[in-house]
Coordinates of C-alpha atoms in Angstrom, one line a residue:
M1 CA -63.1 -25.9 70.4
M2 CA -59.9 -25.8 72.3
D3 CA -60.1 -26.1 76.0
S4 CA -58.9 -23.0 78.0
K5 CA -55.6 -23.1 80.2
P6 CA -56.0 -24.2 83.5
S7 CA -55.6 -21.6 86.1
I8 CA -53.5 -21.2 88.7
R9 CA -54.3 -22.9 92.2
W10 CA -53.3 -20.0 94.4
R11 CA -55.2 -21.2 97.7
P12 CA -52.4 -23.4 98.9
G13 CA -49.9 -21.0 98.3
I14 CA -51.5 -18.4 100.1
A15 CA -52.3 -20.7 103.2
I16 CA -48.6 -21.5 103.3
A17 CA -47.4 -18.2 103.3
I18 CA -50.0 -17.2 105.9
L19 CA -48.8 -20.0 108.0
G20 CA -45.2 -18.9 107.8
A21 CA -45.7 -15.5 108.4
S22 CA -47.9 -16.3 111.3
V23 CA -45.2 -18.8 113.0
F24 CA -42.4 -16.2 112.1
L25 CA -44.1 -13.1 113.9
A26 CA -45.3 -15.9 117.1
V27 CA -41.3 -16.7 117.2
S28 CA -40.1 -12.7 117.0
V29 CA -42.7 -11.6 119.8
L30 CA -42.7 -14.7 122.3
D31 CA -40.3 -14.3 125.1
V32 CA -39.5 -17.8 125.3
W33 CA -35.9 -18.3 124.0
P34 CA -33.1 -19.1 126.2
Y35 CA -31.1 -16.1 124.2
E36 CA -31.5 -14.0 121.2
Q37 CA -29.4 -16.2 118.8
A38 CA -32.0 -19.2 119.5
R39 CA -34.8 -16.8 118.7
T40 CA -32.9 -15.7 115.4
L41 CA -32.2 -19.6 114.5
A42 CA -35.9 -20.2 114.8
K43 CA -36.9 -17.3 112.7
L44 CA -34.4 -18.5 109.7
A45 CA -35.6 -21.9 110.3
T46 CA -39.2 -20.8 109.9
L47 CA -38.4 -18.4 106.8
L48 CA -36.4 -21.7 105.2
A49 CA -39.1 -23.7 105.8
T50 CA -41.8 -21.4 104.2
V51 CA -39.6 -20.8 100.8
L52 CA -39.1 -24.5 100.7
L53 CA -43.1 -25.2 100.9
L54 CA -43.5 -22.4 98.6
L55 CA -41.3 -24.0 96.2
V56 CA -42.7 -27.1 96.2
W57 CA -46.1 -26.0 95.9
W58 CA -45.0 -23.9 92.7
L59 CA -43.3 -26.3 91.1
F60 CA -46.0 -29.6 91.6
F61 CA -49.5 -28.3 92.7
S62 CA -49.9 -24.8 91.6
S63 CA -50.8 -25.8 87.8
A64 CA -49.0 -22.7 86.6
P65 CA -47.1 -23.1 83.0
W66 CA -43.8 -24.8 83.4
R67 CA -42.0 -22.1 82.2
L68 CA -43.3 -20.1 85.1
R69 CA -42.8 -23.1 87.3
L70 CA -38.9 -23.6 86.4
A71 CA -38.6 -19.7 86.5
P72 CA -37.7 -19.8 90.7
L73 CA -34.9 -22.2 90.0
V74 CA -33.5 -20.3 87.4
L75 CA -33.5 -17.5 90.0
C76 CA -31.7 -19.1 92.8
A77 CA -29.1 -20.5 90.3
L78 CA -28.4 -16.8 89.5
V79 CA -28.1 -15.7 93.4
P80 CA -24.4 -17.0 93.7
V81 CA -23.6 -15.6 90.3
F82 CA -24.4 -12.3 91.7
F83 CA -24.1 -12.3 95.4
R84 CA -21.3 -13.6 97.8
H85 CA -21.3 -14.9 101.3
R86 CA -19.8 -12.3 103.6
G87 CA -20.1 -14.1 107.3
M88 CA -22.2 -13.8 109.8
T89 CA -23.6 -11.5 112.5
G90 CA -22.8 -12.4 116.5
D91 CA -26.2 -14.0 116.1
F92 CA -25.4 -16.1 113.1
V93 CA -27.3 -14.2 110.6
P94 CA -26.0 -14.7 107.2
L95 CA -24.5 -12.0 105.3
F96 CA -24.1 -11.4 101.7
E97 CA -22.8 -8.6 99.5
F98 CA -23.1 -8.3 95.7
R99 CA -20.4 -10.1 94.2
F100 CA -19.4 -7.1 91.8
A101 CA -19.3 -4.4 94.5
K102 CA -16.4 -2.2 95.0
N103 CA -14.9 -2.9 98.0
G104 CA -12.1 -0.2 97.9
V105 CA -12.0 2.3 100.9
A106 CA -12.2 5.9 99.9
A107 CA -8.8 7.1 101.9
V108 CA -9.3 10.2 104.1
V109 CA -5.6 11.5 105.5
G110 CA -5.0 14.1 107.5
G111 CA -5.8 15.6 111.2
K112 CA -4.4 16.7 114.2
S113 CA -5.0 16.1 118.1
T114 CA -6.4 19.1 119.8
V115 CA -5.1 17.5 123.2
A116 CA -1.3 18.4 124.0
Q117 CA -0.7 15.6 126.3
R118 CA -2.7 12.6 125.3
A119 CA -2.7 9.3 127.3
D120 CA -1.7 6.1 125.9
F121 CA -3.9 3.3 125.4
P122 CA -1.2 0.2 125.2
Q123 CA -3.5 -2.6 125.5
L124 CA -6.7 -4.4 124.9
F125 CA -9.4 -2.4 126.9
G126 CA -6.5 0.3 127.6
P127 CA -4.2 1.2 130.6
N128 CA -6.0 -0.9 133.3
R129 CA -7.2 -3.5 131.0
D130 CA -10.6 -2.8 131.9
G131 CA -12.6 -0.6 129.6
R132 CA -12.5 2.3 131.9
L133 CA -11.0 5.5 131.3
A134 CA -10.8 8.6 133.7
G135 CA -10.9 10.9 130.9
P136 CA -10.8 13.1 128.9
A137 CA -14.3 15.2 129.6
L138 CA -16.5 14.5 126.4
D139 CA -18.5 17.1 125.0
P140 CA -22.0 15.4 125.1
D141 CA -23.6 17.7 122.4
W142 CA -23.0 15.9 119.4
Q143 CA -25.6 17.7 117.6
N144 CA -23.9 21.3 117.7
H145 CA -20.3 19.4 118.2
P146 CA -20.2 16.3 115.8
P147 CA -17.3 14.4 115.8
Q148 CA -14.7 14.7 112.8
V149 CA -13.4 11.7 111.0
L150 CA -9.5 12.8 110.7
W151 CA -8.5 9.6 108.4
R152 CA -9.4 6.6 106.6
V153 CA -7.7 3.9 105.5
P154 CA -8.4 0.2 104.0
V155 CA -6.3 -2.6 106.4
G156 CA -6.1 -5.9 106.0
A157 CA -9.0 -8.5 107.6
A158 CA -8.5 -9.2 111.4
W159 CA -10.8 -8.8 114.7
S160 CA -8.2 -6.8 116.3
G161 CA -8.2 -3.6 118.3
F162 CA -5.9 -1.0 118.4
A163 CA -2.7 -0.1 121.0
I164 CA -1.6 3.3 121.2
V165 CA 1.6 4.6 122.5
G166 CA 2.4 8.1 121.6
E167 CA 1.9 8.8 118.0
R168 CA 2.0 5.1 116.9
A169 CA -1.0 3.1 116.4
L170 CA -0.3 -0.6 116.2
T171 CA -3.0 -3.3 115.1
M172 CA -2.8 -6.8 113.2
E173 CA -3.9 -7.6 109.8
Q174 CA -3.8 -10.5 107.4
Q175 CA -2.7 -9.9 104.0
G176 CA -2.8 -13.2 102.2
E177 CA -0.8 -16.2 103.9
E178 CA 0.7 -13.5 106.4
E179 CA 0.0 -12.2 109.4
L180 CA 1.2 -8.7 109.7
V181 CA 1.6 -6.1 112.7
T182 CA 1.2 -2.9 111.6
C183 CA 2.4 0.5 113.1
R184 CA 0.4 3.7 111.8
D185 CA 1.2 7.4 112.6
I186 CA -2.1 8.3 114.9
S187 CA -2.4 11.7 113.0
T188 CA -2.4 10.5 109.3
G189 CA -3.0 6.4 109.3
K190 CA 0.1 6.6 107.2
L191 CA 1.8 3.3 107.6
I192 CA 5.2 3.6 109.8
W193 CA 6.3 -0.2 109.4
S194 CA 4.8 -3.6 109.2
A195 CA 6.1 -7.0 110.4
S196 CA 5.0 -10.2 108.9
N197 CA 4.9 -14.0 109.7
A198 CA 3.4 -17.0 107.9
G199 CA 0.0 -17.8 109.1
H200 CA -3.4 -17.8 107.8
Y201 CA -6.9 -18.6 109.8
V202 CA -10.5 -18.5 108.3
T203 CA -13.8 -19.8 108.7
S204 CA -17.1 -18.8 107.3
I205 CA -18.7 -17.9 110.6
A206 CA -15.7 -16.4 112.8
G207 CA -14.5 -14.7 109.7
E208 CA -10.5 -14.1 108.6
G209 CA -7.3 -13.1 110.2
P210 CA -5.9 -12.0 113.7
R211 CA -8.6 -11.8 116.6
T212 CA -6.0 -10.4 119.2
T213 CA -4.8 -7.1 120.4
P214 CA -1.2 -6.1 120.6
T215 CA 0.8 -5.1 124.0
V216 CA 2.9 -2.2 124.1
Q217 CA 5.2 -2.0 127.0
G218 CA 8.4 0.0 126.7
N219 CA 10.1 -0.4 123.4
R220 CA 8.4 -3.8 122.9
V221 CA 5.6 -5.0 121.1
F222 CA 4.0 -8.1 122.1
T223 CA 1.4 -9.5 119.7
L224 CA -0.3 -13.5 119.5
G225 CA -1.5 -14.6 115.8
A226 CA -4.7 -16.6 115.3
T227 CA -2.5 -20.0 114.8
G228 CA -0.6 -19.6 117.8
T229 CA 2.2 -17.1 116.9
L230 CA 3.4 -15.2 120.0
R231 CA 6.0 -12.2 119.0
C232 CA 8.1 -9.7 120.6
L233 CA 8.9 -6.8 118.2
E234 CA 10.7 -3.5 118.4
L235 CA 8.2 -0.3 118.8
E236 CA 10.5 1.9 116.6
T237 CA 11.5 -0.2 114.0
G238 CA 9.4 -3.5 114.0
K239 CA 12.1 -5.5 114.0
P240 CA 11.8 -9.4 115.5
V241 CA 13.2 -9.6 119.0
W242 CA 11.9 -13.2 119.6
T243 CA 9.1 -15.5 118.6
R244 CA 7.4 -18.8 120.2
E245 CA 5.1 -21.0 119.1
L246 CA 2.1 -21.9 121.2
T247 CA 1.5 -25.0 119.5
K248 CA 5.0 -26.5 120.4
D249 CA 5.3 -25.1 123.8
A250 CA 2.0 -26.1 124.8
D251 CA 1.8 -29.3 122.9
I252 CA -1.1 -28.7 120.9
Q253 CA -2.3 -31.4 118.5
T254 CA -2.1 -29.8 114.9
T255 CA -2.3 -33.4 113.0
P256 CA -5.4 -35.8 113.5
A257 CA -5.0 -38.6 115.2
A258 CA -6.3 -42.0 114.0
G259 CA -9.7 -41.3 112.8
E260 CA -10.2 -37.8 113.4
K261 CA -11.0 -35.2 111.0
P262 CA -7.4 -32.7 110.5
P263 CA -7.9 -29.4 112.1
E264 CA -8.1 -27.4 108.9
H265 CA -8.9 -23.6 109.5
K266 CA -8.9 -22.8 106.0
S267 CA -11.6 -25.1 104.7
G268 CA -14.3 -22.1 105.2
E269 CA -16.1 -24.3 107.8
D270 CA -16.4 -24.6 111.4
S271 CA -16.0 -27.8 113.9
G272 CA -18.3 -26.5 116.4
F273 CA -18.2 -24.6 119.9
A274 CA -16.6 -27.1 122.0
E275 CA -12.6 -27.1 122.8
G276 CA -11.1 -29.7 123.8
I277 CA -7.6 -30.0 126.1
G278 CA -4.5 -29.6 124.1
K279 CA -6.1 -29.1 120.7
L280 CA -6.4 -26.1 118.2
P281 CA -9.0 -23.4 119.2
T282 CA -12.1 -23.9 117.0
W283 CA -12.1 -20.2 116.3
G284 CA -8.5 -19.2 116.3
Y285 CA -6.2 -18.1 119.0
A286 CA -8.1 -14.9 120.6
S287 CA -6.0 -14.1 124.0
S288 CA -4.2 -10.7 124.1
P289 CA -1.1 -11.0 125.5
L290 CA -1.0 -9.7 129.2
L291 CA 2.5 -8.3 130.6
H292 CA 3.2 -8.4 134.2
D293 CA 6.1 -8.1 136.3
G294 CA 8.2 -9.0 133.4
K295 CA 6.2 -11.8 131.9
V296 CA 4.4 -12.1 128.9
I297 CA 1.3 -14.3 129.7
V298 CA -1.2 -16.2 127.5
S299 CA -3.6 -18.7 127.1
A300 CA -2.5 -21.7 125.2
G301 CA -4.9 -24.8 126.3
G302 CA -1.9 -27.2 126.3
K303 CA -2.3 -30.6 128.4
D304 CA 0.0 -31.6 131.4
G305 CA -0.3 -27.8 133.0
K306 CA 0.1 -25.8 130.2
S307 CA -3.6 -24.0 130.0
L308 CA -1.5 -21.1 131.0
L309 CA 1.6 -20.3 129.7
A310 CA 4.0 -17.3 130.9
Y311 CA 7.6 -16.3 129.1
D312 CA 9.9 -14.1 130.1
A313 CA 9.5 -10.8 128.3
A314 CA 13.0 -9.7 127.4
T315 CA 14.0 -13.3 126.1
G316 CA 11.1 -15.2 125.3
A317 CA 12.4 -18.2 127.6
P318 CA 9.5 -20.0 129.5
A319 CA 9.2 -18.8 132.9
W320 CA 6.0 -21.1 134.0
H321 CA 3.0 -22.7 132.9
G322 CA 0.0 -24.0 135.1
G323 CA -3.7 -25.2 134.9
I324 CA -5.2 -28.2 132.9
R325 CA -8.4 -26.6 131.6
P326 CA -9.1 -26.1 127.6
I327 CA -8.5 -22.7 125.8
N328 CA -11.5 -20.4 125.3
Y329 CA -11.7 -16.8 123.9
S330 CA -11.4 -14.5 126.3
S331 CA -7.8 -12.9 127.8
P332 CA -6.1 -13.2 130.9
F333 CA -5.9 -10.1 133.4
F334 CA -4.6 -9.3 136.8
C335 CA -6.2 -8.6 139.9
T336 CA -5.8 -8.6 143.8
L337 CA -8.6 -10.9 145.3
A338 CA -9.3 -11.8 148.9
G339 CA -5.5 -9.9 149.5
R340 CA -3.9 -12.3 146.5
P341 CA -2.5 -11.4 143.5
Q342 CA -3.7 -13.5 140.6
I343 CA -4.0 -13.9 136.9
V344 CA -7.7 -14.6 135.9
M345 CA -8.5 -16.1 133.0
F346 CA -11.5 -17.6 131.2
N347 CA -11.2 -21.2 130.3
T348 CA -13.7 -23.9 128.7
G349 CA -15.7 -25.0 131.8
A350 CA -14.3 -23.0 134.6
L351 CA -13.1 -19.5 135.4
T352 CA -9.5 -19.9 136.8
A353 CA -7.3 -17.8 138.9
H354 CA -3.3 -18.5 138.8
D355 CA -0.5 -17.4 141.0
P356 CA 1.4 -14.7 139.1
A357 CA 4.7 -16.0 140.2
T358 CA 4.3 -19.5 139.3
G359 CA 1.1 -20.2 137.4
E360 CA -0.1 -22.4 140.2
V361 CA -4.2 -22.6 140.3
L362 CA -5.6 -20.7 143.3
W363 CA -9.0 -21.7 142.6
E364 CA -11.4 -22.4 139.9
H365 CA -15.2 -21.8 139.8
P366 CA -17.2 -24.1 137.4
W367 CA -18.5 -22.3 134.3
G368 CA -20.9 -22.8 131.3
K369 CA -22.0 -25.4 129.3
G370 CA -18.9 -25.8 126.9
M371 CA -19.8 -22.6 124.8
P372 CA -17.4 -19.8 124.0
H373 CA -16.5 -17.3 126.7
V374 CA -15.2 -14.0 125.6
A375 CA -16.6 -11.3 127.8
R376 CA -13.7 -10.0 130.5
P377 CA -15.1 -11.1 134.1
I378 CA -15.2 -7.8 136.3
P379 CA -13.4 -7.2 139.8
V380 CA -15.8 -6.2 142.2
G381 CA -14.8 -4.8 145.5
A382 CA -12.0 -6.7 147.2
N383 CA -12.9 -10.0 147.0
R384 CA -15.6 -10.4 144.4
L385 CA -15.8 -11.2 140.5
F386 CA -18.6 -10.8 138.1
L387 CA -18.9 -12.5 135.0
S388 CA -21.2 -13.4 132.3
S389 CA -21.5 -15.4 129.0
G390 CA -24.0 -15.8 126.0
Y391 CA -25.7 -18.6 125.0
G392 CA -28.2 -19.1 127.7
V393 CA -25.3 -19.0 130.4
G394 CA -26.2 -15.8 132.1
G395 CA -24.1 -13.8 134.6
A396 CA -23.3 -14.5 138.3
L397 CA -21.4 -12.8 141.0
I398 CA -19.0 -14.8 143.1
E399 CA -16.9 -14.5 146.4
I400 CA -13.3 -15.4 146.8
A401 CA -12.5 -16.4 150.2
P402 CA -10.1 -18.7 151.9
G403 CA -10.9 -22.4 151.5
A404 CA -10.5 -25.5 153.7
D405 CA -7.3 -26.5 152.9
G406 CA -5.5 -23.3 152.8
K407 CA -6.3 -22.1 149.0
L408 CA -8.7 -20.0 148.1
A409 CA -12.2 -21.1 147.0
A410 CA -15.1 -19.3 145.0
I411 CA -18.4 -19.1 146.1
E412 CA -21.6 -18.0 143.8
I413 CA -23.6 -15.3 145.6
W414 CA -26.2 -15.1 142.7
K415 CA -26.9 -15.7 139.1
A416 CA -28.7 -13.6 136.2
I417 CA -29.7 -15.7 133.6
K418 CA -31.1 -12.3 132.2
F419 CA -27.4 -10.9 131.7
Q420 CA -25.5 -12.4 128.9
A421 CA -22.4 -11.0 127.6
K422 CA -21.6 -12.7 124.6
F423 CA -18.6 -11.1 123.2
S424 CA -19.1 -7.7 124.1
N425 CA -17.3 -6.4 127.2
P426 CA -19.7 -5.0 130.1
I427 CA -18.4 -2.2 132.5
E428 CA -18.7 -1.6 136.0
R429 CA -19.7 2.0 137.8
G430 CA -21.2 2.8 140.8
G431 CA -22.3 -0.8 141.8
F432 CA -24.0 -1.3 138.3
V433 CA -22.8 -3.2 135.4
Y434 CA -23.4 -1.7 131.9
G435 CA -23.1 -3.2 128.5
V436 CA -24.7 -5.6 125.9
S437 CA -26.5 -8.4 127.0
D438 CA -27.5 -10.6 124.2
G439 CA -27.2 -7.9 121.3
I440 CA -29.2 -5.3 123.9
F441 CA -27.6 -2.6 126.0
A442 CA -28.6 -3.3 129.9
C443 CA -27.8 -2.5 133.1
L444 CA -27.6 -4.8 136.0
D445 CA -27.5 -4.1 139.7
L446 CA -25.1 -5.9 141.5
A447 CA -26.5 -6.1 144.8
D448 CA -29.3 -8.3 143.6
G449 CA -28.2 -9.8 140.0
K450 CA -31.5 -7.9 138.5
V451 CA -31.6 -6.4 135.0
R452 CA -32.9 -2.8 136.1
W453 CA -33.5 -2.1 132.3
K454 CA -32.5 -2.8 128.5
D455 CA -33.0 0.0 125.8
G456 CA -31.1 0.1 122.6
R457 CA -30.1 -2.8 120.5
Y458 CA -26.9 -2.2 119.3
G459 CA -25.6 -6.2 118.6
H460 CA -22.5 -7.3 119.7
G461 CA -20.1 -4.4 119.2
Q462 CA -17.4 -3.3 121.7
S463 CA -17.3 -0.2 124.1
L464 CA -15.6 2.2 126.7
L465 CA -16.2 4.3 129.5
V466 CA -15.0 7.7 129.5
G467 CA -15.5 9.3 132.6
E468 CA -19.5 9.4 133.0
H469 CA -20.1 8.8 129.3
Y470 CA -20.3 5.3 127.6
L471 CA -19.0 4.6 124.0
Q472 CA -20.5 2.0 122.3
M473 CA -19.9 0.6 118.7
T474 CA -22.6 -0.9 117.2
E475 CA -22.1 -4.3 115.3
R476 CA -23.7 -3.5 112.0
P477 CA -23.8 -0.7 110.3
G478 CA -20.5 0.4 112.6
E479 CA -21.7 3.5 114.6
I480 CA -20.4 4.7 117.7
V481 CA -23.0 6.0 120.2
L482 CA -22.2 8.1 122.9
L483 CA -24.6 7.6 126.4
R484 CA -24.6 9.1 129.7
P485 CA -26.1 5.2 131.2
T486 CA -27.6 5.4 134.9
P487 CA -29.9 2.9 136.9
E488 CA -32.6 4.5 135.4
G489 CA -32.0 4.7 131.9
A490 CA -29.9 4.5 128.9
N491 CA -29.7 7.8 128.2
E492 CA -28.6 8.2 124.3
L493 CA -27.0 11.5 123.5
G494 CA -25.8 11.0 120.0
R495 CA -24.4 8.8 117.5
I496 CA -22.1 8.9 114.2
R497 CA -22.0 6.1 111.4
I498 CA -18.1 5.2 110.6
F499 CA -18.6 1.9 108.7
E500 CA -21.2 0.1 106.8
D501 CA -19.9 -3.0 107.4
K502 CA -20.0 -5.7 110.3
T503 CA -17.8 -4.3 113.3
W504 CA -16.7 -6.5 116.1
N505 CA -13.2 -5.2 116.7
P506 CA -12.2 -3.6 120.5
I507 CA -12.2 0.7 120.3
A508 CA -9.4 2.7 121.6
L509 CA -9.4 6.2 122.6
S510 CA -6.1 8.5 123.5
G511 CA -6.9 12.1 124.2
D512 CA -10.0 12.8 121.7
L513 CA -8.7 10.5 118.9
L514 CA -10.7 7.7 119.4
L515 CA -9.3 4.5 116.9
V516 CA -11.9 1.9 115.4
R517 CA -11.7 -0.7 112.8
N518 CA -13.2 -3.8 111.4
D519 CA -12.1 -6.4 108.9
R520 CA -11.9 -3.9 105.9
E521 CA -10.9 -0.4 107.1
A522 CA -9.7 1.8 110.1
A523 CA -10.5 5.2 111.2
C524 CA -9.4 7.9 113.3
I525 CA -12.3 9.8 115.0
R526 CA -11.7 13.2 116.9
L527 CA -14.3 13.6 119.8
P528 CA -15.5 17.0 121.0
L529 CA -14.0 17.8 124.2
A530 CA -16.2 19.6 127.0
K531 CA -14.6 23.1 127.7
P532 CA -12.6 23.4 131.0
S533 CA -14.6 25.1 133.7
P534 CA -13.8 28.6 134.3

C-alpha cells in the first residue's frame, strides 16, 4: 500500500501572514513617524519582509509538491514581462502600469472663454508669483454648474506648468533627446510653435523632462531646462534671442573628480538627496526664471559666489552673481522685508536673501537637514516670512530685522514641526496658512504656529487661491478640488477628475480657463463663474 502524499504545513504561513498584517496595521495607525514618507517606507518594508518570509516558507518548509512550490517564482519572473515601472509618488510609493496598455491621449479640441478680458498668468504661481489671484469670482455650485473640459492634448514628459499671455499658453516638454518650449492656442490646444535644444534628464524617482515653468515678459519668453540651459525666445515666433549654460557660467562640475561616480542623469538611478556646491542638482534644475528690473535671475549653485546668477534680460550678458550655498529645488522671488527690497531663495541648508541690484547676500537663515526644499516661503506682513519643508523639517516663522553689523538678520519666532510642505506650495490668507502638509490638506495659525486642522488626503499636488476659493490638484489621480477653507475647516465644495496618472505640475488660471497638465497630457478646463450681483 502506497504512502499518502504529505499534507501542506499551513500553520507557519498563516502565522507569518498574521504577524505581517499586525505589524502593517500598527505602522498605519501609530502616530510616531516624523513625516508621512517614513510611515510609507515602513509599510513597504513590512510588506516586502512578509512576502519574502512567505516565499521562503512556501519553497522550503511548506511540504507542498514542487510544481506548486515553484509557481510563485514563475509568476515573479512574468511580472516584468507584463508590467513596467511608472515612477514614484511623492511619498516614494512605486507605481507600475500594464506594459502593453495604450498610452495615447484622446484629443478633445475646441472651446472658448466666457470672459471678454482675461488676466495674464505670465509665470510660475501667477502675476505676483505667490499663488494668489484676486478673481474672477468662481461659482461654487459644481453639482449644477460643473467645469467643462474644453480641450485635451498629449504632451511630452515634464513637471513644468503653463504661463499664459493673451491667447498663448507656454510650457516645456521632453521629446527624445530634445527639451522643447511649446506655445499653444489657449482656446484649442493647437500648437503654434515649438523651440528645441539638446538636453535630456530622467531618473526613476524624479521622472523625465524639464521641471520649470516659463516666464513671459513683453515679447520675450525665458525658460530653464533640467540640465541647465537658460534660453530667451520671442513670444510671437519662438525664435531664439540668446542662450546661456548655467553649468559653464557657474563652473558646475559635470565630469567626475578622481574616484567619483559620473553625474549621469540618464542612468535611471538617483544618487541621493544632498546637494553639493558646484555640482549638478541630483533631481535636475528646477528654478523657474525670475524677471526683475531688467534682469533674469536663476539659482545655479556654483562656487565662488555663483549660487544665484542674474543676466541682462535683453542680451543675456551676466549682470551679477552672489551667494555660496548649494542649489536646491525652489524658485527665487522678489519681496520687500524690513524696508529692504530683496531676492529670496531657498538653498541647501539655508534660506538666503540677495540685494536685487548687486547680488550681495543680505541675510541667511539656517534651515533643513540637507534634504530638498521646494515649497515657496511666504512673506507675512512687513518683515516676516513663513517657510516650510518636508522630510521631518516642518515650518517656521522668521522675522527680518536690522543686525548689529548694519546688515539684516533673521530671527526665528516659532517653529511648527507638524506643518511640512514637501513640494506643494501653501498659501496665506487672513493670518492663516492653507495647503498640503505631508500629503494632507491643513490649516496653520500664523499667530502661534499651531495646526488648527488637517482634512483631505490630496497627495502632493499644486494649488491656487482665487478670491476666497482654493483650487487644489490632487496627486493621483489628477483631480481638481474646489474648497473654501476657513480656520474652522477645509469646506470641500466639489471636484472633477482630469487625469488618471500622477500629477505634480503647477496649475494656471486666466479668467475662467484653467490649464492643467502632467507628464503625459494637458487640458484646458472652463470653470463656472459666479453671476454678477444685480
